[in-house]
Short mmCIF file of C-alpha atoms and ligand atoms in Angstrom, two decimals:
data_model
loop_
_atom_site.label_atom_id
_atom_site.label_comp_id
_atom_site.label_asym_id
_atom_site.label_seq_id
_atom_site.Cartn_x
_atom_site.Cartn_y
_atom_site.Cartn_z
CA UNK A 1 -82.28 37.46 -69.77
CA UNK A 2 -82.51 38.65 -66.37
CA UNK A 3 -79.14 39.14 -64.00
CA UNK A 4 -78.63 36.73 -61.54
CA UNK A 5 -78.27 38.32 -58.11
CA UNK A 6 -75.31 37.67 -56.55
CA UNK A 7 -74.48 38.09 -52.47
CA UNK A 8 -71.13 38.66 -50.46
CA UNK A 9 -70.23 38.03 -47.35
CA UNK A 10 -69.26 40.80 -46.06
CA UNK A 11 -66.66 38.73 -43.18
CA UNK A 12 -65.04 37.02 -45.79
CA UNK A 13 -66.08 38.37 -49.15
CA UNK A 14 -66.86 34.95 -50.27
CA UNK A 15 -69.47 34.95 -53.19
CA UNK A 16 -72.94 33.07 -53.88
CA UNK A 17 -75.74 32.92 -56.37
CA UNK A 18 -77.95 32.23 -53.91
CA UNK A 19 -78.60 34.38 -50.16
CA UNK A 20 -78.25 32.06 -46.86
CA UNK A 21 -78.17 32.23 -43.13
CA UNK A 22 -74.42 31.67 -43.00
CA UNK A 23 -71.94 31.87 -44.96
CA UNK A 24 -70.61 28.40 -46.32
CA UNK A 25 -66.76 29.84 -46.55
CA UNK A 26 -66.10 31.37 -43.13
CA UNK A 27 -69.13 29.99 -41.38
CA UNK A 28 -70.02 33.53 -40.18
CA UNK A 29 -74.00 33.93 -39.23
CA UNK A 30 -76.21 36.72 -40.93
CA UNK A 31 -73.17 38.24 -42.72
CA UNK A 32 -74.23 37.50 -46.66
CA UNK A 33 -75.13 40.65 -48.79
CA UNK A 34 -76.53 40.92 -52.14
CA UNK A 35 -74.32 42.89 -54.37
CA UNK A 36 -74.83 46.52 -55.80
CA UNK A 37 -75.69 47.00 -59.13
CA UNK A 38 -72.20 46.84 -61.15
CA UNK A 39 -70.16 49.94 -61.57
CA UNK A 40 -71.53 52.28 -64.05
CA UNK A 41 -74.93 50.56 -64.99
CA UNK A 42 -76.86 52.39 -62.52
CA UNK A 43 -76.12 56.02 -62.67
CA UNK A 44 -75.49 56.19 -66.28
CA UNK A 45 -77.74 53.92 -67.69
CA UNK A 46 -79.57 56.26 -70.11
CA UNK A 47 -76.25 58.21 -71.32
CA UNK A 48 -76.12 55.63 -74.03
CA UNK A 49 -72.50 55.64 -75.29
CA UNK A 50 -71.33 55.62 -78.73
CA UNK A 51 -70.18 51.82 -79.84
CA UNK A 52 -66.01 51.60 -78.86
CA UNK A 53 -63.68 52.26 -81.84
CA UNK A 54 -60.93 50.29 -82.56
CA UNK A 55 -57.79 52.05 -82.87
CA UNK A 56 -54.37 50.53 -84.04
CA UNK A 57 -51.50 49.79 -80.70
CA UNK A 58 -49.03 51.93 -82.28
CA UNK A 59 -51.31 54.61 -82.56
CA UNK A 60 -52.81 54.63 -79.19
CA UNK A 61 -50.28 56.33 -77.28
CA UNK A 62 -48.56 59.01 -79.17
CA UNK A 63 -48.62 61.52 -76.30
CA UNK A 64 -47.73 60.87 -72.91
CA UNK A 65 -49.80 60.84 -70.21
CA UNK A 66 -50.49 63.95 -68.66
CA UNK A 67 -49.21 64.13 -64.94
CA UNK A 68 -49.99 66.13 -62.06
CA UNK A 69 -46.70 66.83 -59.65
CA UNK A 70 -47.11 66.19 -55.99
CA UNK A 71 -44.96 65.77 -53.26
CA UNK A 72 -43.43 64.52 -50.71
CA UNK A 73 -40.53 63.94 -53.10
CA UNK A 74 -40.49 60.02 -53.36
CA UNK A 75 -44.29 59.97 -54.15
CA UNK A 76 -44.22 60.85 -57.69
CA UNK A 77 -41.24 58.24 -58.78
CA UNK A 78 -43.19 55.41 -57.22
CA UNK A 79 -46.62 56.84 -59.10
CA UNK A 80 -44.45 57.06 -61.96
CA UNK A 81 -44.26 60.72 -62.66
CA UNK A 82 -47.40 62.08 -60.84
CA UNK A 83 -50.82 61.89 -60.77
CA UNK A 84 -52.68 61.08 -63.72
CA UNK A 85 -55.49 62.97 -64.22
CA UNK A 86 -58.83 61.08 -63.53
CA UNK A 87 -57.04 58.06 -61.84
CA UNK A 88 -58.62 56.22 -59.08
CA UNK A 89 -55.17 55.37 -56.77
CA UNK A 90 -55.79 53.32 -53.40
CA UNK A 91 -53.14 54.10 -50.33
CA UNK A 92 -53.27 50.81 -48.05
CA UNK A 93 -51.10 49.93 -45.15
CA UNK A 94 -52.13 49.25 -41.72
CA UNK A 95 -53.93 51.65 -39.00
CA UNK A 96 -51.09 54.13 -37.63
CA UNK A 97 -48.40 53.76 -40.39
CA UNK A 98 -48.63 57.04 -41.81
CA UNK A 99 -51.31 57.24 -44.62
CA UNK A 100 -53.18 60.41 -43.47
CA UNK A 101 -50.17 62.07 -42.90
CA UNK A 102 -48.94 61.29 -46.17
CA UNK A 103 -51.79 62.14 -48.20
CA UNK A 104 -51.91 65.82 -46.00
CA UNK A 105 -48.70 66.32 -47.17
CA UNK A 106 -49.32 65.76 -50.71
CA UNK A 107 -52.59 67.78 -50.82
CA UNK A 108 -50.37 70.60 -49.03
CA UNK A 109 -47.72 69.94 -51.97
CA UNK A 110 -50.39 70.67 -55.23
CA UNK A 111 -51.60 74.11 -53.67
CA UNK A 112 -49.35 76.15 -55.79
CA UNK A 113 -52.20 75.21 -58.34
CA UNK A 114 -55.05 77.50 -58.51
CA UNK A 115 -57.70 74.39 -57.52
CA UNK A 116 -58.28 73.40 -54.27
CA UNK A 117 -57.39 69.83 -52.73
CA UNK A 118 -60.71 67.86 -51.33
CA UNK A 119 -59.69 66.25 -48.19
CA UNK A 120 -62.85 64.09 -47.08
CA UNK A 121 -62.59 62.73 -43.52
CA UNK A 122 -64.61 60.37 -42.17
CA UNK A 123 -62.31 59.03 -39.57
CA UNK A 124 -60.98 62.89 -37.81
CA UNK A 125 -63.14 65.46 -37.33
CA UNK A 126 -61.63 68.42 -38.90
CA UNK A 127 -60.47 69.96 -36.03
CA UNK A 128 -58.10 66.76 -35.62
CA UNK A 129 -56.83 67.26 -38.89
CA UNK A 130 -55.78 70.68 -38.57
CA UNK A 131 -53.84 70.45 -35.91
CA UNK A 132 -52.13 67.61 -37.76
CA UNK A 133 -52.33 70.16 -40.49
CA UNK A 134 -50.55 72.72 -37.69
CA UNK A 135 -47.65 70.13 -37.04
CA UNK A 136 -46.73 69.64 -40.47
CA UNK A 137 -46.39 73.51 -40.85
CA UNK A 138 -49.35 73.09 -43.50
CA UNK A 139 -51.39 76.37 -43.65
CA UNK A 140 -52.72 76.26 -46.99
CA UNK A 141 -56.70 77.56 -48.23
CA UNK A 142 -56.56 75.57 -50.62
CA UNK A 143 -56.43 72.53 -49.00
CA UNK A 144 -60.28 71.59 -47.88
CA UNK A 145 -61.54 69.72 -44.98
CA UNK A 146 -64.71 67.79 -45.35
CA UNK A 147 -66.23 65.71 -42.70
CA UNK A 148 -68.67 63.41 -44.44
CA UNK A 149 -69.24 59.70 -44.92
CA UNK A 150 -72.32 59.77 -47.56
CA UNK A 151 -70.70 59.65 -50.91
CA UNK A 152 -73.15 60.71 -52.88
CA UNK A 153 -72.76 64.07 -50.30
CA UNK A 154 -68.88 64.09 -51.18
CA UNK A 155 -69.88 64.03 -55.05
CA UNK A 156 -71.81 67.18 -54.79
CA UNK A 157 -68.89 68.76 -53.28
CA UNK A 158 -66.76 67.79 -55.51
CA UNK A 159 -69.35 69.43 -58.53
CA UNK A 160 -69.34 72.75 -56.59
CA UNK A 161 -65.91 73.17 -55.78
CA UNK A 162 -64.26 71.38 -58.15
CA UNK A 163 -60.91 70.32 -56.72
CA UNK A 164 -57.28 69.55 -58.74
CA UNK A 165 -57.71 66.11 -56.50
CA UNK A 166 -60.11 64.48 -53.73
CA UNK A 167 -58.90 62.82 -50.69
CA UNK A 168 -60.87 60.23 -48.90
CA UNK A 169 -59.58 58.75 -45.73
CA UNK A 170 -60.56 56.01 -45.47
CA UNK A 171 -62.92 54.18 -47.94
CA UNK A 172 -63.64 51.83 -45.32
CA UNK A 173 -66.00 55.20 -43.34
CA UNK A 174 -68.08 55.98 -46.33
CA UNK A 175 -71.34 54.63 -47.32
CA UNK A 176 -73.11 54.97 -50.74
CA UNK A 177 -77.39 55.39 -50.83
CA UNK A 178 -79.12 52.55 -51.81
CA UNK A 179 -76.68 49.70 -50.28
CA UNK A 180 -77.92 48.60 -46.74
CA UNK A 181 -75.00 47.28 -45.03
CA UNK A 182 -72.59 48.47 -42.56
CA UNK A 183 -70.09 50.84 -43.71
CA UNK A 184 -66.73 49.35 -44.53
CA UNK A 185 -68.53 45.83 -45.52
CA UNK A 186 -67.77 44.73 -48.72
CA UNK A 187 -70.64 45.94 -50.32
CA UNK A 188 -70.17 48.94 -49.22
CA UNK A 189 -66.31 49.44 -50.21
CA UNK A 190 -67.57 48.09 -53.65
CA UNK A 191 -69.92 50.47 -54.29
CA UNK A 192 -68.31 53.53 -52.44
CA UNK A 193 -65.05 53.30 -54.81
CA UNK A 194 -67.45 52.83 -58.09
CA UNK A 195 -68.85 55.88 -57.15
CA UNK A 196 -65.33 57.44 -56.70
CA UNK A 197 -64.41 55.81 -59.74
CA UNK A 198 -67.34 57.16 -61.87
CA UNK A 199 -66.09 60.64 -60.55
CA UNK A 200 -62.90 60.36 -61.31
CA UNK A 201 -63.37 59.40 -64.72
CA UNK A 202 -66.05 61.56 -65.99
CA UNK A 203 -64.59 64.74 -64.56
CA UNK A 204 -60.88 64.14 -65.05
CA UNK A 205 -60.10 64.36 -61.36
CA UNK A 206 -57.47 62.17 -59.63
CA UNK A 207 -59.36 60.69 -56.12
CA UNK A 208 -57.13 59.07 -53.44
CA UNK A 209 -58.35 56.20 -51.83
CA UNK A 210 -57.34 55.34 -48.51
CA UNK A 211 -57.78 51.61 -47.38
CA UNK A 212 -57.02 50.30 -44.28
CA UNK A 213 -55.03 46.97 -44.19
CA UNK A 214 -56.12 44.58 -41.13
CA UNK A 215 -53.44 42.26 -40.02
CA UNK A 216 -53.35 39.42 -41.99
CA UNK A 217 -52.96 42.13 -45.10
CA UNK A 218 -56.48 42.52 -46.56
CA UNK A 219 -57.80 46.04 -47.85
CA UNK A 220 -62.00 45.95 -46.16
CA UNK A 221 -61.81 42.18 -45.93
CA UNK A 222 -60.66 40.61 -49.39
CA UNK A 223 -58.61 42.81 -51.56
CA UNK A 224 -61.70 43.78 -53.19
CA UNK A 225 -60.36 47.34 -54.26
CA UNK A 226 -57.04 46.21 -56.32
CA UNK A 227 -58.40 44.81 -59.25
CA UNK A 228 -60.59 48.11 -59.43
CA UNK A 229 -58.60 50.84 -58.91
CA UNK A 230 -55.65 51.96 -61.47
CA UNK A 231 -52.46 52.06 -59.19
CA UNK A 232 -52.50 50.74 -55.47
CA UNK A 233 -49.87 52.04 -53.21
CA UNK A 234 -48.61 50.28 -50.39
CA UNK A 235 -47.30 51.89 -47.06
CA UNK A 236 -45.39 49.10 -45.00
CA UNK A 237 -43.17 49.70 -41.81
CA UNK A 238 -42.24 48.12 -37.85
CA UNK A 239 -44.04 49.64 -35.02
CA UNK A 240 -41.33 51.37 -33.18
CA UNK A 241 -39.13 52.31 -36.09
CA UNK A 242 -39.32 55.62 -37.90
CA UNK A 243 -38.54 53.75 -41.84
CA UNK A 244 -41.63 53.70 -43.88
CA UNK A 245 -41.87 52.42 -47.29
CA UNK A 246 -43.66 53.39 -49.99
CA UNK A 247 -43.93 51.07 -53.26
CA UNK A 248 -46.60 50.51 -55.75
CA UNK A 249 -48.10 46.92 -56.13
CA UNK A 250 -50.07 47.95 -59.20
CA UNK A 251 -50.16 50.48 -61.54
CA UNK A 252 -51.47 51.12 -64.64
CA UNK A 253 -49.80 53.80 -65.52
CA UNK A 254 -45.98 52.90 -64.64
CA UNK A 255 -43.95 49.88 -63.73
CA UNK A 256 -44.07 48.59 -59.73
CA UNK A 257 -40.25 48.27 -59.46
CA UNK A 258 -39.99 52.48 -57.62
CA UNK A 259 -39.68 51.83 -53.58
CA UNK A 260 -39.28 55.38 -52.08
CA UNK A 261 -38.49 55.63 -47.99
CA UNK A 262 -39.39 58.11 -45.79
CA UNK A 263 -38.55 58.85 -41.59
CA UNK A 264 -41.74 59.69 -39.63
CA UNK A 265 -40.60 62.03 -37.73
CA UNK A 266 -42.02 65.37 -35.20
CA UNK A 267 -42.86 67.62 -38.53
CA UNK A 268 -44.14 64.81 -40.89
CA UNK A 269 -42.72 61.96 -43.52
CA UNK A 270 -39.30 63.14 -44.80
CA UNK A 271 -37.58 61.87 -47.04
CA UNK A 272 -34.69 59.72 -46.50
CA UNK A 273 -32.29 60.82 -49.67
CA UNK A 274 -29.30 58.34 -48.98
CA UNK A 275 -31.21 54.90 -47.50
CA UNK A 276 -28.45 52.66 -47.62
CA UNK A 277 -26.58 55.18 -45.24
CA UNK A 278 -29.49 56.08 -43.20
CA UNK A 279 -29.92 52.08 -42.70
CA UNK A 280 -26.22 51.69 -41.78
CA UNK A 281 -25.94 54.50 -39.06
CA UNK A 282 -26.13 53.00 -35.94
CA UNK A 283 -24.31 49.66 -37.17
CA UNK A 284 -21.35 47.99 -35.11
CA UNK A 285 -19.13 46.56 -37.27
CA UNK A 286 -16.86 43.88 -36.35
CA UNK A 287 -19.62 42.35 -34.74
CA UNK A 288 -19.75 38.47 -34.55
CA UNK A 289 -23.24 37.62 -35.94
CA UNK A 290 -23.15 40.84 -38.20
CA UNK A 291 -23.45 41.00 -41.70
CA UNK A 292 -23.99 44.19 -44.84
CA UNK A 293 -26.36 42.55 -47.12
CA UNK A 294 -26.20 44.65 -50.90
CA UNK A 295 -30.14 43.72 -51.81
CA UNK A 296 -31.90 45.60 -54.50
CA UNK A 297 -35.50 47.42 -53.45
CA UNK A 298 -37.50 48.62 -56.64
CA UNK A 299 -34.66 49.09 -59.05
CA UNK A 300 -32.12 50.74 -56.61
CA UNK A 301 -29.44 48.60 -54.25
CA UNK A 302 -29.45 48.76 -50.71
CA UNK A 303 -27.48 47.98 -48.48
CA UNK A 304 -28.77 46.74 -44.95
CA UNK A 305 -27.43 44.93 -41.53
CA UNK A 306 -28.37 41.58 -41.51
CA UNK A 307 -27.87 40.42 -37.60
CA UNK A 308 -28.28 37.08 -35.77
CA UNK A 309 -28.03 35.38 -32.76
CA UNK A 310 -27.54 31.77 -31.66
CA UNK A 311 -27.53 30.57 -27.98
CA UNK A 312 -27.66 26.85 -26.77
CA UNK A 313 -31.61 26.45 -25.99
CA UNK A 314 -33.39 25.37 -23.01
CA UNK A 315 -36.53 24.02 -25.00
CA UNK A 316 -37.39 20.76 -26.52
CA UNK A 317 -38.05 22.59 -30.10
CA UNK A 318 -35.17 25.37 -30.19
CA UNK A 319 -36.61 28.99 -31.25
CA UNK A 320 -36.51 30.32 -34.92
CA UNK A 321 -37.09 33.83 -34.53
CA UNK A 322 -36.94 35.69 -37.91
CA UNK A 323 -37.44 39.82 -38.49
CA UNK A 324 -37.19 40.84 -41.43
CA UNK A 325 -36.55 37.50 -43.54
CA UNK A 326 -39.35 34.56 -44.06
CA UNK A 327 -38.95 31.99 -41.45
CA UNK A 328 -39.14 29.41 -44.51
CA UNK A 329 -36.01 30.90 -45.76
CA UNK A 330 -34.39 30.87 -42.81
CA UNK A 331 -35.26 27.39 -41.93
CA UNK A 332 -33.75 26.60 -45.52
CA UNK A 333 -30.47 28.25 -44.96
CA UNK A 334 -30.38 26.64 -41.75
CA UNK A 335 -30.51 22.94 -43.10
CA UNK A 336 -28.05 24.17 -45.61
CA UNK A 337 -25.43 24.98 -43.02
CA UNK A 338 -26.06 21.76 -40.80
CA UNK A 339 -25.95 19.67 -44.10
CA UNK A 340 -23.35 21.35 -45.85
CA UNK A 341 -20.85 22.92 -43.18
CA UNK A 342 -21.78 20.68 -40.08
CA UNK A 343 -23.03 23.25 -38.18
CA UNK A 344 -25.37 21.98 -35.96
CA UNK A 345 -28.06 24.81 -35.27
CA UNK A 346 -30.01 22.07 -34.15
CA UNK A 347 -30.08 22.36 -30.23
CA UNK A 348 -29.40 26.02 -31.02
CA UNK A 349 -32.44 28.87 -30.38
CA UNK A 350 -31.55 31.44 -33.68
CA UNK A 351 -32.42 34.81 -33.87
CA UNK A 352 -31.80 37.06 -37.79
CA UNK A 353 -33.35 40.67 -37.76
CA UNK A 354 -32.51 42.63 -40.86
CA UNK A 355 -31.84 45.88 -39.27
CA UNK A 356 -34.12 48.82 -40.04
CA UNK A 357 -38.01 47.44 -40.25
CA UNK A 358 -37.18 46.15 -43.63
CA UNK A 359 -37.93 42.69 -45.41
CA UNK A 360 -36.02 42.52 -48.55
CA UNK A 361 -37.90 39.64 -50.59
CA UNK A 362 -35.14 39.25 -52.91
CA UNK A 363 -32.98 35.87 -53.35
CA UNK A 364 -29.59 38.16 -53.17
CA UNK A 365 -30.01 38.24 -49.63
CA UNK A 366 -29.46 34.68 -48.59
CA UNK A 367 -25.54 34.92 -48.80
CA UNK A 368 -25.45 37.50 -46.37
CA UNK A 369 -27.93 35.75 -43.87
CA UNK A 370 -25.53 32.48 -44.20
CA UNK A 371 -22.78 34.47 -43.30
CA UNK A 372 -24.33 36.49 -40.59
CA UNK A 373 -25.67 33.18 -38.79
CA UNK A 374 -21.93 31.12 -39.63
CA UNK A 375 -20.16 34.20 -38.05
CA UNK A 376 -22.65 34.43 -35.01
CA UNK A 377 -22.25 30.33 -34.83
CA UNK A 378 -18.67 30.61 -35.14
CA UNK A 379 -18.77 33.57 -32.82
CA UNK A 380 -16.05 35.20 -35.19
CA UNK A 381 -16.77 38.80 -36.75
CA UNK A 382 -17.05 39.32 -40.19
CA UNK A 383 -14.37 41.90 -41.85
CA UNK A 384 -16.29 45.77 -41.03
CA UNK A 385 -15.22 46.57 -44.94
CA UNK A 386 -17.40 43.24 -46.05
CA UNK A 387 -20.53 43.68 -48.08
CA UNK A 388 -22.31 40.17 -49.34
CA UNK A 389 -24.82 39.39 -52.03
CA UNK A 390 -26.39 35.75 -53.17
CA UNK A 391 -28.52 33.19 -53.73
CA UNK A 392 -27.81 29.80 -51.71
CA UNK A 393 -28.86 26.68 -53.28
CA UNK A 394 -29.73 23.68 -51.58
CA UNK A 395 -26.71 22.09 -52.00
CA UNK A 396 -25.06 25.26 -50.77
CA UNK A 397 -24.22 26.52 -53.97
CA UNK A 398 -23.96 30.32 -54.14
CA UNK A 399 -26.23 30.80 -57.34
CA UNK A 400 -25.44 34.70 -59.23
CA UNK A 401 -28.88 36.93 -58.69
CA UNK A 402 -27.94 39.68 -61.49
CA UNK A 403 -27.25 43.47 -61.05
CA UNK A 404 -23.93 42.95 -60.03
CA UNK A 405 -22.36 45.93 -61.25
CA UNK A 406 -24.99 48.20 -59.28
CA UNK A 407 -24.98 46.67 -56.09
CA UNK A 408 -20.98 46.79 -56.38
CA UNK A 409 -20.94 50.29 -57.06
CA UNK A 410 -23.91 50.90 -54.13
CA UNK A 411 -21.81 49.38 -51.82
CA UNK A 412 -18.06 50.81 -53.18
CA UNK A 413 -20.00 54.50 -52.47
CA UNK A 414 -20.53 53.46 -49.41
CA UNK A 415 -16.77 52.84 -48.24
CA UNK A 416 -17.01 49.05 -48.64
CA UNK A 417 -14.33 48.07 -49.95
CA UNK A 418 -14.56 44.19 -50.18
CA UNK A 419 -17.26 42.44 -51.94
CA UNK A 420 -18.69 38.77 -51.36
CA UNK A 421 -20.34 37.58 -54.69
CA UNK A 422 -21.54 34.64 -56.55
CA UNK A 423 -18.38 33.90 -58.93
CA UNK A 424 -21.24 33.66 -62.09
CA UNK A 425 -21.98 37.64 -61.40
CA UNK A 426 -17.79 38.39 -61.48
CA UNK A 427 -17.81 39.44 -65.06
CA UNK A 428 -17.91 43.28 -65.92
CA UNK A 429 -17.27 44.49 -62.38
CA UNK A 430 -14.91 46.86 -61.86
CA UNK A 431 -15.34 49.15 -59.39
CA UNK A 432 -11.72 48.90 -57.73
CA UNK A 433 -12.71 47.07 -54.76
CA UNK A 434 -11.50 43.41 -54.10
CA UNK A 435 -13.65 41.21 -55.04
CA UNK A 436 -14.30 37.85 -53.80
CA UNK A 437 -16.08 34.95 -55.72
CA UNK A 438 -18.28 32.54 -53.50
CA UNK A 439 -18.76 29.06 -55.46
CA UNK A 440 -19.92 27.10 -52.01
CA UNK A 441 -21.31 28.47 -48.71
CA UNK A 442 -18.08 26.69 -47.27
CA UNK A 443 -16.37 29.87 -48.91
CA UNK A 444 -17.82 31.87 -45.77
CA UNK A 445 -15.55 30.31 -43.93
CA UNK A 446 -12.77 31.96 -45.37
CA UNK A 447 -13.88 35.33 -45.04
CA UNK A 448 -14.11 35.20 -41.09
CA UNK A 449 -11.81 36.70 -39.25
CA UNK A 450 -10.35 36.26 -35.49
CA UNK A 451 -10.19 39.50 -33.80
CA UNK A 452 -14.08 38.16 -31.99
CA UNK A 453 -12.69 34.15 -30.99
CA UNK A 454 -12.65 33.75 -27.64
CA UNK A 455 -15.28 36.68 -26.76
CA UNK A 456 -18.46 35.66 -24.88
P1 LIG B 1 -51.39 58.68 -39.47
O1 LIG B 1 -51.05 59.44 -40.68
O2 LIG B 1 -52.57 59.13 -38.68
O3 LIG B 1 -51.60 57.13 -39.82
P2 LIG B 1 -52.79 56.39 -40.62
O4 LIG B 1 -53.57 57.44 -41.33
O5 LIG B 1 -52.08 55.44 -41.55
O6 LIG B 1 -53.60 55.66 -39.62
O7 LIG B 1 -50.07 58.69 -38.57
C1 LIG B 1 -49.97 57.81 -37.53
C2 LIG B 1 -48.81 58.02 -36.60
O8 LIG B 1 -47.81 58.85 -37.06
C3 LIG B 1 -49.31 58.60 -35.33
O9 LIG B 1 -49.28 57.57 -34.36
C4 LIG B 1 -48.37 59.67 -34.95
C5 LIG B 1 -47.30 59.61 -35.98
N1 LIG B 1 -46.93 60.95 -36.48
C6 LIG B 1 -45.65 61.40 -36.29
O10 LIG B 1 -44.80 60.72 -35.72
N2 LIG B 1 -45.30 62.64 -36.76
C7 LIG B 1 -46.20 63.44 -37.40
O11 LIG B 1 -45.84 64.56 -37.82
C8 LIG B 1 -47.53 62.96 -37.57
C9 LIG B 1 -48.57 63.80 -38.25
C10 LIG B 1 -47.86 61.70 -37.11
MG1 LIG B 2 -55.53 58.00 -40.89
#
C-alpha cells in the first residue's frame, strides 16, 4: 500500500492529507509543506534489523543507566543524575534567558574527559562565542566551535572527531538536505532533530538540542520536538531579574519533580545554593500587603514574598494586575474575600507580585496571597516571623495541600518562627515553632497585627 503524503504548515504546524494554497487552521497563504520521510526509514532503510525480542519487565533494567556528569551543579539533579549516553535532550526557553550560556558552561564542565565537546553554532559566529567563552573564564581545547547549519555537515563532524557530547544552538538554524523549506519551519525542525536523533542513538552520543520558545510558549511553532526527544528542559525567568530556573518537563530517564535555580550574573549562571534565602534578601518585613508564602518547587519548599497592592481606582473596570500568580486565581481569591470577609475589592485596582521572577503553580500558595491582599486591604502588616501555606476553597475554606512537615522545617531554618497552616496538615509537625491552624480565611484576620493602622 503506498504512504499517504502528508503536509504541515509550517505557521501553525497544522496537518493535512492533502497540499493547499492556505492553510485551513491559521489561514496563512503558501505556508503548507509536505512532510519528510519519517525518522529512520530513509537513511537506514537497507540495515534490515533483526525482529524485536521480548524481554520480561523485571528483567529489563537490572543495571542502571549509565550517566555522564556535567555541570553547572543543579544540571545533573534536574537530568536526573547526568547525561545518558545517546540521549537526544532539548533546552527551550525564550531568546536571551540564558540557554547558550548554559550549555557553554556544561560543555566547559565534561572536559576533564579525554573527548572533546561539539559545540555547533548556527546563531554566533565563533568568534562571538569565545569571547562568551572568555567571560565565563572557559579556556578549554576540548571544547569545539563549529559554525554550520547543514546537518548532514555537523554529522560528518561528529564521525571524525567523535565528541563525549554535541551541542547545537539552536535547532531552529539548521537545515537537513532533501527538505525544501525555510530553516526553522516545521519541516525542517522535524527532520533536523531525526537526524540528531539517528546520531545520537547509533553512536551512543548525548546531543543537546537547543529550541527557542516564541512568546506564547511554542518550541519552532507547535511543540513539535517534545514528544521526540527523551528529556526536555525548560529555562524560565523575568526580564530584569537575575533568577533563572531550570526544571525538566519530560524525561525519560528520571522523574520531572528536580527545579534547580541559578543567578545570571557578570561570569556566567551560578548557582544559587540556599533559594529560599536568596529569594528573601531584600524583603521588608512588617510590611502591610506583605506576605512569606512556604510553596514547594520540584520536591524542595520554598519560601517566597508574596506582595500586593490595593488603591481606590479611577477606572470603570478596576485593574487586576497579577506577577507571578494566574490572574484566574487571583480573581478567585478575590471573590472569596468579598463573599466571605466583606471586603469589597470591587472599586479597588489590585496589584500581587510574588517576589523574585517566580510563579509557583502550586495550590499551597493561595493562603498566603489571601493574606497578603487582606493585610494590604486592611492596610495592617502581617507578623515579620509569619510564614503561610494553603489551599482556599470557594467557600473560603483553607483546604491542607500535604508536605507539611517539610515546608515547616524549610521555613523554621529560615528563622520563622510562626507558621499559618491548614488545621488538616497539623498532625506530625513538630518543629518547635507555634503553629497556627487556619479552618476559614476569616482566620487571617486574627493573625494581623497593628503596628501599620493608621499609616498611608
Ligand atoms: P544567552 O546564553 O545568549 O541566551 P540564549 O542563548 O538563551 O538566547 O544569554 C543571554 C543573556 O545573558 C545576555 O543578554 C547577556 C546575559 N549574560 C550575562 O548576564 N552574563 C554572562 O556571563 C553571559 C554569558 C550572558
Ligand atoms: Mg543563544
Amino acid at each position: 500500500m503506498k504512504e499517504a503524503r502528508r503536509f504541515f504548515c509550517t505557521e501553525c504546524g497544522n496537518e493535512t492529507s492533502k497540499w493547499m494554497g492556505r492553510c485551513p487552521a491559521c489561514g496563512a497563504w503558501n505556508s503548507l509543506a509536505a512532510a519528510p520521510a519519517a525518522p529512520g526509514k530513509g537513511a537506514r532503510k537497507g540495515a534490515a534489523r533483526p525482529p524485536a525480542e521480548p524481554v520480561p519487565v523485571s528483567g529489563a533494567a537490572t543495571r542502571p543507566e549509565p550517566r555522564i556528569p556535567v555541570g553547572p551543579e543543579g544540571l545533573d539533579r534536574v537530568l536526573g543524575g547526568g547525561l545518558v549516553p545517546g540521549s537526544l535532550v532539548l533546552l527551550s526557553g525564550e531568546p536571551g534567558i540564558g540557554k547558550s550560556t548554559l550549555l557553554l558552561q556544561m560543555a566547559a564542565s565534561l572536559q576533564e574527559r579525554d573527548r572533546p565537546v561539539l559545540v555547533v553554532s548556527g546563531e554566533e559566529s565563533p568568534r562571538q562565542v569565545a569571547l562568551r567563552a572568555r567571560r565565563l573564564g572557559i579556556a578549554s581545547e576540548r571544547v569545539l566551535l563549529l559554525p554550520e547549519t547543514s546537518t548532514e555537515g555537523v554529522i560528518d563532524r561528529i564521525a571524525q572527531v567523535d565528541p563525549a557530547c554535541v551541542v547545537v544552538d539552536s535547532v531552529q538554524t539548521m537545515t537537513a538536505a532533501g527538505v525544501d523549506s525555510a530553516a526553522g519551519s516545521v519541516s525542517q525542525v522535524r527532520a533536523v532533530a531525526a537526524l540528531f536523533q539517528e546520531v545520537a542513538k547509533s553512536r551512543g552520543t548525548p546531543v543537546v538540542l537547543v529550541g527557542h520558545v516564541t512568546k506564547d510558549g511554542q518550541v519552532a511553532g507547535p511543540k513539535l520536538l517534545e514528544h521526540l526527544v527523551d528529556v526536555v528542559l525548560t529555562m524560565e525567568g523575568e526580564p530584569g531579574h537575575e533568577l533563572r530556573l531550570l526544571r525538566a518537563t519530560k524525561n525519560r530517564f528520571g522523574t520531572v519533580a528536580e527545579l534547580a535555580l541559578f543567578s545570571m550574573t557578570g561570569s556566567g549562571l551560578e548557582p544559587v545554593r540556599n533559594p529560599s534565602a536568596w529569594l528573601l534578601e531584600d524583603r521588608q518585613a512588617g510590611a502591610p500587603g506583605s506576605a512569606v508564602a512556604v510553596t514547594v518547587e520540584g520536591t524542595a519548599p520554598l519560601l517566597v514574598e508574596v506582595q500586593a497592592l490595593t488603591v481606590a481606582s479611577q477606572l470603570a473596570s478596576p485593574r487586576r494586575v497579577a506577577r507571578g500568580v494566574e490572574p484566574g486565581r487571583l480573581a478567585l481569591l478575590l471573590a472569596v474575600l468579598e463573599r466571605r470577609l466583606g471586603l469589597g475589592f470591587g472599586d479597588r485596582d489590585v496589584f500581587v507580585n510574588v517576589v523574585g521572577g517566580l510563579a509557583p503553580r502550586e495550590p499551597g500558595m493561595d493562603l498566603a496571597v489571601a493574606a497578603a491582599l487582606v493585610s494590604a486591604f486592611m492596610d495592617r502588616p502581617l507578623p515579620p516571623s509569619l510564614a503561610l501555606f494553603g489551599e482556599v476553597g470557594l467557600l473560603g475554606e483553607v483546604r491542607g495541600v500535604g508536605r507539611a512537615p517539610e515546608r515547616v522545617r524549610e521555613a523554621a531554618a529560615l528563622g520563622f518562627g510562626r507558621i499559618a497552616l491548614p488545621a488538616r496538615d497539623r498532625d506530625g509537625v513538630n518543629e518547635g515553632v507555634v503553629l497556627l491552624p487556619q479552618r476559614h480565611v476569616g482566620d487571617l484576620l486574627t493573625l494581623l497585627g497593628d503596628d501599620g493602622a493608621g499609616i498611608g
